[in-house]
PDB file of C-alpha atoms and ligand atoms in Angstrom:
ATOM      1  CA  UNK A 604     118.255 124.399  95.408  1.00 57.00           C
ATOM      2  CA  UNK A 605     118.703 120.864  93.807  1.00 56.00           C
ATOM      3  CA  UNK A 606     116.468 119.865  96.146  1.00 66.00           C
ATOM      4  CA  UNK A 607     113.881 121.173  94.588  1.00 79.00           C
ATOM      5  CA  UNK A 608     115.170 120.481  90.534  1.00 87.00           C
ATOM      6  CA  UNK A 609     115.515 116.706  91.928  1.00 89.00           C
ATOM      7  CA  UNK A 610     112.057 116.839  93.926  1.00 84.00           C
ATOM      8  CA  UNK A 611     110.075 113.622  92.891  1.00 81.00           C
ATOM      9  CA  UNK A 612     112.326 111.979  91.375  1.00 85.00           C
ATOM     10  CA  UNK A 613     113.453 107.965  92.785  1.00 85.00           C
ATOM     11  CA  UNK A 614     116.403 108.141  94.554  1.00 86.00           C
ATOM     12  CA  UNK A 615     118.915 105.716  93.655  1.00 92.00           C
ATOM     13  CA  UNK A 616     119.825 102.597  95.817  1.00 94.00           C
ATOM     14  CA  UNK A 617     122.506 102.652  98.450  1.00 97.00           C
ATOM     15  CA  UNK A 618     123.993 101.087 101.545  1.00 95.00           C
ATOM     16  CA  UNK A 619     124.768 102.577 105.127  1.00 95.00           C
ATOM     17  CA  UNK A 620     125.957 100.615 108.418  1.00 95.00           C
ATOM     18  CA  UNK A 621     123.671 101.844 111.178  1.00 94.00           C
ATOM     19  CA  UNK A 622     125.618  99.483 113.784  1.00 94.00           C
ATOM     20  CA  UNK A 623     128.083  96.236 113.164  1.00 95.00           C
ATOM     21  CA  UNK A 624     125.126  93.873 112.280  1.00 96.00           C
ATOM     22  CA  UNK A 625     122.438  96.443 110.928  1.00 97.00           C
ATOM     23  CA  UNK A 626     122.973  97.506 106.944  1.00 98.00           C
ATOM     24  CA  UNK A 627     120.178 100.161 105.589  1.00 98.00           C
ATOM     25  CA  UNK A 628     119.595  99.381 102.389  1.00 98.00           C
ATOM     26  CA  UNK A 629     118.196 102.670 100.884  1.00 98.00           C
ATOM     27  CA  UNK A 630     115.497 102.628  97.677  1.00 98.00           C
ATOM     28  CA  UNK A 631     116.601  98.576  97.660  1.00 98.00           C
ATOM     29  CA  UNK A 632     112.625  98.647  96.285  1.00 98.00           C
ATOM     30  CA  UNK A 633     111.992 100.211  93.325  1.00 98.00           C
ATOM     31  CA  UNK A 634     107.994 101.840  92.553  1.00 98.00           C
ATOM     32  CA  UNK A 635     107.146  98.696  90.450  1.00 98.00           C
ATOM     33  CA  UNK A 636     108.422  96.629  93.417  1.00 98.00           C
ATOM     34  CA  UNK A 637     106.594  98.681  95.746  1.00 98.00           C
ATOM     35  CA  UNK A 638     103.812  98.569  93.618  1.00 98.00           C
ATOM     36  CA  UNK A 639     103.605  94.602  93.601  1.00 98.00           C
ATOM     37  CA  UNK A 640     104.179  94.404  97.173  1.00 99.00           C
ATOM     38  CA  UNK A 641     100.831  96.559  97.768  1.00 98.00           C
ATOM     39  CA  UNK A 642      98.849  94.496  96.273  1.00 99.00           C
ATOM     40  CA  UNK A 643      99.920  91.861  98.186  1.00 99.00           C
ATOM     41  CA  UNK A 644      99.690  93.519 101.302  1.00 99.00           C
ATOM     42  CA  UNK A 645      96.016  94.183 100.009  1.00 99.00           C
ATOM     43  CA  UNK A 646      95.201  90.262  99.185  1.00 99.00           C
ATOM     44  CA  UNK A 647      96.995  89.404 102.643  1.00 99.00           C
ATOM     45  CA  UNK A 648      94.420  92.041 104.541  1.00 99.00           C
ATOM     46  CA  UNK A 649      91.004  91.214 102.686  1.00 99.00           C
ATOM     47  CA  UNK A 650      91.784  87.511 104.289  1.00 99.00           C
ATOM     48  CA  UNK A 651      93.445  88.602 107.761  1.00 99.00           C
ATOM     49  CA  UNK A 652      92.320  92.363 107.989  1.00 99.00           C
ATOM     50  CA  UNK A 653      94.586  94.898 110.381  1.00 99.00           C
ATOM     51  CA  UNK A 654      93.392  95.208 114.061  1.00 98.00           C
ATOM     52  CA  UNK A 655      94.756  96.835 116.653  1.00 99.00           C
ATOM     53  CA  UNK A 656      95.704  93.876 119.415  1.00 99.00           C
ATOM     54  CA  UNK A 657      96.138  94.885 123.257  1.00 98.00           C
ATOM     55  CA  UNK A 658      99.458  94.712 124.918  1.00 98.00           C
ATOM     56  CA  UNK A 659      99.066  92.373 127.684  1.00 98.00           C
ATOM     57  CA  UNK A 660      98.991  95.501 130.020  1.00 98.00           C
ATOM     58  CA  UNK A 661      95.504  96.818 128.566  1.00 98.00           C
ATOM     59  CA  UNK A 662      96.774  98.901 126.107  1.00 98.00           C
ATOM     60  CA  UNK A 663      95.362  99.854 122.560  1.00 98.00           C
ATOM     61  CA  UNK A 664      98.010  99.352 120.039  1.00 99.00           C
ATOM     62  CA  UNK A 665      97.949 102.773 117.840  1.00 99.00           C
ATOM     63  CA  UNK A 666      99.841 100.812 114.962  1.00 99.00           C
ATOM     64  CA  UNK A 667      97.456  98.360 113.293  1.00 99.00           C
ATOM     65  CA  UNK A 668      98.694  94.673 112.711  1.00 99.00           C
ATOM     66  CA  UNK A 669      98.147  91.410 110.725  1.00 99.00           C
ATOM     67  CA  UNK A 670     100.473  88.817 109.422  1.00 99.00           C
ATOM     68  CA  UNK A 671     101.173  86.660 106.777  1.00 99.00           C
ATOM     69  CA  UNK A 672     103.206  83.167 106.753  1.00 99.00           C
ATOM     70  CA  UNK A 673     103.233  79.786 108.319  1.00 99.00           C
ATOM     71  CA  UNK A 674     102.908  82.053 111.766  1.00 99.00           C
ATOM     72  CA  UNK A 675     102.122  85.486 113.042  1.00 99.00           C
ATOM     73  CA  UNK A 676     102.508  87.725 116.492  1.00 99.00           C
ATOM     74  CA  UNK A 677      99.973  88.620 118.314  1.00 99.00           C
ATOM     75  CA  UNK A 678      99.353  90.148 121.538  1.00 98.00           C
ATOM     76  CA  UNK A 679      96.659  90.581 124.016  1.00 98.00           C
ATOM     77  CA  UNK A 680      96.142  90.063 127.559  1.00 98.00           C
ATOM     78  CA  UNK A 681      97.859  86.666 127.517  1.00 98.00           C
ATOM     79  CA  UNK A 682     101.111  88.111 126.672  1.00 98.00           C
ATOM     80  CA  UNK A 683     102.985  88.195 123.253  1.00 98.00           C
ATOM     81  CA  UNK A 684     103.589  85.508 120.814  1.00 98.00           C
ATOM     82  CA  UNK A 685     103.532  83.545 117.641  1.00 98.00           C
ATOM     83  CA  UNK A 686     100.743  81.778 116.614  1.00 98.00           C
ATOM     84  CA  UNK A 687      99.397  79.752 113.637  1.00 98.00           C
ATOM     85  CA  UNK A 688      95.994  80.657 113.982  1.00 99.00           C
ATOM     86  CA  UNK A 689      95.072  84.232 113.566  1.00 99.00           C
ATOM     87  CA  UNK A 690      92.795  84.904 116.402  1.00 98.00           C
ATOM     88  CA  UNK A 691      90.237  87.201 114.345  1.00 99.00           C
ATOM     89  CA  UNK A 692      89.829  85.433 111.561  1.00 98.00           C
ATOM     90  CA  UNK A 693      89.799  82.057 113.101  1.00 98.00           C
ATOM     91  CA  UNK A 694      91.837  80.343 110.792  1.00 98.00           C
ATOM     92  CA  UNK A 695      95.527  80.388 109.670  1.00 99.00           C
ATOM     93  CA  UNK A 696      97.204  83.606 108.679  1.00 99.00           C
ATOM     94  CA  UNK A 697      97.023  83.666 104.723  1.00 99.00           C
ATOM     95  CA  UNK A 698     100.488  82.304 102.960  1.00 99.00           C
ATOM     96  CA  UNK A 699     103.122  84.414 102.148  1.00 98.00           C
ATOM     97  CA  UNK A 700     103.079  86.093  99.081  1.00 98.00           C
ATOM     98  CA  UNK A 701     105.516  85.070  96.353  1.00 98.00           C
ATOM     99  CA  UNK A 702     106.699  88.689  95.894  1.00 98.00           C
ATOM    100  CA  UNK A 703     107.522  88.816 100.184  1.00 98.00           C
ATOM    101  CA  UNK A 704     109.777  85.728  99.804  1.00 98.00           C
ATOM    102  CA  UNK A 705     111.678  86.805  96.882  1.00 98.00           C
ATOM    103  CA  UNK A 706     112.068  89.817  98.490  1.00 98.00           C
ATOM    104  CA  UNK A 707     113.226  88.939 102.085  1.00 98.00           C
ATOM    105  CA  UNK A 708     115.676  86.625 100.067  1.00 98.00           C
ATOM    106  CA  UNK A 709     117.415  89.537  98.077  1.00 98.00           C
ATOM    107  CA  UNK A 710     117.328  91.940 101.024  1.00 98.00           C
ATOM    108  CA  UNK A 711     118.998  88.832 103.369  1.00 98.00           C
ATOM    109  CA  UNK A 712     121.317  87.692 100.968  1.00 98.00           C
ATOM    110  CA  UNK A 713     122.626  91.473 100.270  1.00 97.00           C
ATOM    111  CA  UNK A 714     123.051  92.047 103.770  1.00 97.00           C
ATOM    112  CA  UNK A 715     125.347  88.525 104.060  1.00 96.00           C
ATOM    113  CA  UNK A 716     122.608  86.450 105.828  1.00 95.00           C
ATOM    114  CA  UNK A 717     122.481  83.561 103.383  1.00 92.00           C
ATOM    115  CA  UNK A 718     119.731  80.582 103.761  1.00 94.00           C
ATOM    116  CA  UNK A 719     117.208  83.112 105.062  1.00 98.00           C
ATOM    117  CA  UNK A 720     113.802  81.386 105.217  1.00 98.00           C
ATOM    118  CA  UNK A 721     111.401  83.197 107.209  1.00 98.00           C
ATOM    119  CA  UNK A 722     107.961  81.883 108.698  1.00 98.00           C
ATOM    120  CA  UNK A 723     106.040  84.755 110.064  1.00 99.00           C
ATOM    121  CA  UNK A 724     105.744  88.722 107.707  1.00 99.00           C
ATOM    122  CA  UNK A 725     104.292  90.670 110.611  1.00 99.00           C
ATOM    123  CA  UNK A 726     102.133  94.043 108.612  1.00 99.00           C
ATOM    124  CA  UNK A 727     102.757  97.137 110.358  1.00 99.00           C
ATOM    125  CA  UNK A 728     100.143 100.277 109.288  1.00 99.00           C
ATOM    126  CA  UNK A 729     101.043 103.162 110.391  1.00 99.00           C
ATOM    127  CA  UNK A 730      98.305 106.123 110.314  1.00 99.00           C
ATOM    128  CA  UNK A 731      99.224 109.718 111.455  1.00 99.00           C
ATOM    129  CA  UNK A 732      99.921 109.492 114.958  1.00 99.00           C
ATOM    130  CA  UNK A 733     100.821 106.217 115.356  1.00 99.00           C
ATOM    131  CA  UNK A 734     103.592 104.916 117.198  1.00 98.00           C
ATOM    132  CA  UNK A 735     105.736 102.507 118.795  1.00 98.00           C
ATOM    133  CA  UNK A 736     107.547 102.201 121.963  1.00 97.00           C
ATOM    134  CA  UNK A 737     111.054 101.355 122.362  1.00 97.00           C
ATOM    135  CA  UNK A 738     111.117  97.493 122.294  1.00 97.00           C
ATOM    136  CA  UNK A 739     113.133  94.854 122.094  1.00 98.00           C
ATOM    137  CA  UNK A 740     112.152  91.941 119.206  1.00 98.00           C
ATOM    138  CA  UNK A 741     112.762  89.104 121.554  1.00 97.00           C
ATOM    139  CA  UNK A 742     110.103  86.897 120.915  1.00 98.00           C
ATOM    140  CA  UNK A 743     111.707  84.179 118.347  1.00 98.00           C
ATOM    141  CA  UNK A 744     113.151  80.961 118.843  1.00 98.00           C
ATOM    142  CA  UNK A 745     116.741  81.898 117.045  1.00 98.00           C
ATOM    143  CA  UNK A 746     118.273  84.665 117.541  1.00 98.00           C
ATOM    144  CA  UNK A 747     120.935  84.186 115.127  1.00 98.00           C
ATOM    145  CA  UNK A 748     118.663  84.813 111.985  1.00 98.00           C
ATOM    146  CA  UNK A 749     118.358  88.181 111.166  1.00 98.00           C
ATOM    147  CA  UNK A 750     114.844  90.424 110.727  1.00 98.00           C
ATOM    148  CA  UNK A 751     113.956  91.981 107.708  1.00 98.00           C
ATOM    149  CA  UNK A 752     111.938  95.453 107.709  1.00 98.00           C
ATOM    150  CA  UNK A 753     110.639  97.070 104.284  1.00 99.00           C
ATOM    151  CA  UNK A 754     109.059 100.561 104.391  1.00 99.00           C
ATOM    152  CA  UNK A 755     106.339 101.857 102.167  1.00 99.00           C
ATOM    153  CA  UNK A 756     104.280 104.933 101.510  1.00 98.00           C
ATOM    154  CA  UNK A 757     104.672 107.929 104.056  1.00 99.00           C
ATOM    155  CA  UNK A 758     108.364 108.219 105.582  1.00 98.00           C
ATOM    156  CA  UNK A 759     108.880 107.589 109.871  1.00 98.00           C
ATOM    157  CA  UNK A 760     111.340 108.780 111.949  1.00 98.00           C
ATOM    158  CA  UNK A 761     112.931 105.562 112.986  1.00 98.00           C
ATOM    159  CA  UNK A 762     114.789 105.291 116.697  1.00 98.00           C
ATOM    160  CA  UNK A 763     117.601 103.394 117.022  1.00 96.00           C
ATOM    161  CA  UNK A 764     118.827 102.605 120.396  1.00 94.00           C
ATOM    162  CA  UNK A 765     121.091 100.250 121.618  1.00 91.00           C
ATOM    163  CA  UNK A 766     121.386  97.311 123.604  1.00 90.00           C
ATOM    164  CA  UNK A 767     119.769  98.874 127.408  1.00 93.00           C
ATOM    165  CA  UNK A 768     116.481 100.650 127.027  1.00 92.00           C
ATOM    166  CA  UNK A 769     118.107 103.704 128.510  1.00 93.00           C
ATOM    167  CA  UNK A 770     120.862 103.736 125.764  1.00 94.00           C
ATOM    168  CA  UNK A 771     120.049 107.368 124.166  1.00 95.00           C
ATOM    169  CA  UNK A 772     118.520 106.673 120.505  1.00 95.00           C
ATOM    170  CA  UNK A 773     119.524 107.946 117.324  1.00 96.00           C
ATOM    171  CA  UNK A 774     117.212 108.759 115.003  1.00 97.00           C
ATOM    172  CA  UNK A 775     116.542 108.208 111.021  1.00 98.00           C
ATOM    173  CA  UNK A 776     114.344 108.814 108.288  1.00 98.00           C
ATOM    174  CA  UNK A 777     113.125 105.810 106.585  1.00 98.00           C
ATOM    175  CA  UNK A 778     111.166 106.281 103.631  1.00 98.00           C
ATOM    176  CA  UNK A 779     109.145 104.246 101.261  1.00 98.00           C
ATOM    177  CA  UNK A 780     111.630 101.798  99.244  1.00 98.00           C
ATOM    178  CA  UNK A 781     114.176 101.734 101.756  1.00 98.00           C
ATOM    179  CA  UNK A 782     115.236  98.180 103.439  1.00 98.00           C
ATOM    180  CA  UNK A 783     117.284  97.450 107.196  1.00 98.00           C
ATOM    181  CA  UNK A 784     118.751  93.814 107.529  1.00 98.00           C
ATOM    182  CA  UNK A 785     119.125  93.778 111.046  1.00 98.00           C
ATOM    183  CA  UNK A 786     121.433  90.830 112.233  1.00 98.00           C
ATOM    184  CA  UNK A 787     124.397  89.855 114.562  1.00 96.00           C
ATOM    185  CA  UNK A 788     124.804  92.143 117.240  1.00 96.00           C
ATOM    186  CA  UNK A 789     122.079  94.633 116.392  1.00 97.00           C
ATOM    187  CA  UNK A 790     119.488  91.521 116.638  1.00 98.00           C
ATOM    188  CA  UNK A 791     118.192  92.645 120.088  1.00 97.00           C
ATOM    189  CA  UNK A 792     118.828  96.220 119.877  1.00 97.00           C
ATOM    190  CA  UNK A 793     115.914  98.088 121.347  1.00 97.00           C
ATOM    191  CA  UNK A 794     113.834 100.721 118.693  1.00 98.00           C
ATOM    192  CA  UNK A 795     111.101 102.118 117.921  1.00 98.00           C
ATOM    193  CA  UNK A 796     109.100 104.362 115.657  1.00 98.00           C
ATOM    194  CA  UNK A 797     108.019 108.247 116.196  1.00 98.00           C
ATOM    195  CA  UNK A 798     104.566 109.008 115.838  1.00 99.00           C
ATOM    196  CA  UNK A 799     103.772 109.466 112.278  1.00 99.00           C
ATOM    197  CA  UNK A 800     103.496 112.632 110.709  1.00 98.00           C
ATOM    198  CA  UNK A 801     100.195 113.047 108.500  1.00 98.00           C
ATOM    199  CA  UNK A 802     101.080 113.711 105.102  1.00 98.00           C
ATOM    200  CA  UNK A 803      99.835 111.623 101.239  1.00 98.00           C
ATOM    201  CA  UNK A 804     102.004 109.070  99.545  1.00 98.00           C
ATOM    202  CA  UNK A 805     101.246 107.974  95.922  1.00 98.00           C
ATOM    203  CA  UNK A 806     101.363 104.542  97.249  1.00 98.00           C
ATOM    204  CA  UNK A 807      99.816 104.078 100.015  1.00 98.00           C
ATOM    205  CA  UNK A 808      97.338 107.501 100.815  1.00 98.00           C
ATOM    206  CA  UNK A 809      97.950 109.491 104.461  1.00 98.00           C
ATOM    207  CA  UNK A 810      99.722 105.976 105.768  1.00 99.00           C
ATOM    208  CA  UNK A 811     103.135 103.787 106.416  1.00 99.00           C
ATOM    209  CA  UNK A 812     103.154  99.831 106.108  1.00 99.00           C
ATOM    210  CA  UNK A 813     106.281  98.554 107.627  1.00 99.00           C
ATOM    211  CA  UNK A 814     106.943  94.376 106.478  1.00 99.00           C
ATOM    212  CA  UNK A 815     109.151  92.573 109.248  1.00 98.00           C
ATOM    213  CA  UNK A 816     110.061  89.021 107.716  1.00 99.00           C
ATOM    214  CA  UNK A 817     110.773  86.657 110.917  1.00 98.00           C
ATOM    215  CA  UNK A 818     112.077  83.521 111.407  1.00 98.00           C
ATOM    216  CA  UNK A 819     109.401  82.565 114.477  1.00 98.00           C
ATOM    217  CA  UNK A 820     110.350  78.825 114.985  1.00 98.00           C
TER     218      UNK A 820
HETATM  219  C1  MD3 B1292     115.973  96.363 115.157  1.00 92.77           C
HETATM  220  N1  MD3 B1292     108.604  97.635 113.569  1.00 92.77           N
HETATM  221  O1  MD3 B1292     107.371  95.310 114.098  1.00 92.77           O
HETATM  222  S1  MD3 B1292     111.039  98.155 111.586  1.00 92.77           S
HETATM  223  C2  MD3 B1292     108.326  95.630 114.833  1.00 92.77           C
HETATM  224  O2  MD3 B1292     108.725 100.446 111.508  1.00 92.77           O
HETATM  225  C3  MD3 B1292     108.995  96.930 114.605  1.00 92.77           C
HETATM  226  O3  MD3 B1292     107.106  99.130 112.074  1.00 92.77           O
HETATM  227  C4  MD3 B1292     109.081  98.965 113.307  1.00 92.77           C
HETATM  228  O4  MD3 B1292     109.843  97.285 115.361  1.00 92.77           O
HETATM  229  C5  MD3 B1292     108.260  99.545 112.204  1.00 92.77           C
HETATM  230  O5  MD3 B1292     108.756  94.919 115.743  1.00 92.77           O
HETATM  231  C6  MD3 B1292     110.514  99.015 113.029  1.00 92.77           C
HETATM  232  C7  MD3 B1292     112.754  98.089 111.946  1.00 92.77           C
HETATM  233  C8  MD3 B1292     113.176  96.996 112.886  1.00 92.77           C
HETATM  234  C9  MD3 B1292     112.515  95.803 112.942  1.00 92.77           C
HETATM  235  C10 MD3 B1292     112.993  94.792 113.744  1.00 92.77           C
HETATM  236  C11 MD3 B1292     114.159  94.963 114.493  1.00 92.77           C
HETATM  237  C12 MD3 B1292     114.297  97.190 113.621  1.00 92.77           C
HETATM  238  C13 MD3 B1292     114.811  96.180 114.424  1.00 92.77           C
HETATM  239  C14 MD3 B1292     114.696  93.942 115.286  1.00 92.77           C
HETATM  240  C15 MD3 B1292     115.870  94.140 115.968  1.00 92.77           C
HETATM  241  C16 MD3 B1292     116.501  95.356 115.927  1.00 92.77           C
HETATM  242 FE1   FE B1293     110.477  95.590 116.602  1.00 92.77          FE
END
């Protein structure tokens, strides 16, 4: 029962492999972290507020999006891509915030990717429900710098598969705090998120933001 006697309490940081190339660093952000990064995320979103784009099939996206940094993805019926411009705001996506860079730096440089610079933070919200599809992040120029994902607020079951779509997925938790440095090998991996179970985080209320830091260009 020291499940319960340790109930709500941080957990303390640690590092698992997933795959050669993908390192899970777990509670790498701490609650004052987490805390800073929120209100960035809310200064990013009161200039380039979430939407839900279309996939170029017609589809509704049930994960709502924006970005932050010199460029962001989109999607609609053109296809996807990166673009300076964000399309609903008609002007550029808003700079990325000081804490994001000195984050994606840490996380990077922990994981052995040194000289990480990334150009495009795409925001992930997750409400309950709310998915995504296995997929493939094949839409930047270099494939040899890594992605960096941060989750916060209500945990996902995260699906890993590997390199063909039919490639039977494992599955893991990833909870607020926790950090994957996916690189090398695991680059163009194909994953995906379960739909999200409803449920309250102190952070965020009944949702998940997911940060992936990109190098677009
Ligand atoms: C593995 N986001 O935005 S983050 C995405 O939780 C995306 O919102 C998910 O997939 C989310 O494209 C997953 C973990 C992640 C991000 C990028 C990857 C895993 C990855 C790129 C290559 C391989
Ligand atoms: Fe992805």
């Amino acid at each position: 029962m020291t499940g319960d006697l340790f109930a709500g309490l941080p957990r303390g940081p640690s590092v698992e492999t997933i795959t050669e190339g993908a390192l899970l660093l777990r509670a790498f952000v701490d609650e004052e972290e987490a805390a800073a990064l929120m209100a960035a995320i809310d200064k990013v979103l009161a200039a380039s507020p979430l939407r839900h784009m279309q996939t170029p099939g017609g589809f509704r996206m049930s994960v709502a999006m924006s970005n932050c940094g010199q460029f962001g993805w989109v999607t609609d019926r053109r296809g996807y891509r990166y673009q300076s411009l964000d399309p609903l705001a008609e002007r550029d996506w808003p700079a990325m915030p000081e804490a994001f860079a000195a984050l994606a730096a840490r996380a990077s440089a922990a994981a052995g990717f040194a000289g990480f610079d990334p150009d495009a933070c795409l925001i992930n919200r997750y409400e309950p429900g709310a998915r995504m599809s296995l997929h493939q992040d094949k839409n930047e120029l270099d494939m040899d710098q890594p992605i960096v994902s941060v989750s916060l607020g209500l945990p996902a079951t995260f699906l890993f598969g590997g390199m063909a779509r039919t490639d039977k997925p494992q599955r893991m938790r990833l909870e607020s705090g926790d950090v994957v440095v996916w690189g090398g090998p695991a680059r163009l991996a194909f994953h995906g998120v379960d739909p999200l179970r409803d449920g309250e985080h102190p952070l965020t209320g009944r949702c998940r933001y997911n940060l992936t830091f990109r190098r677009a260009r």
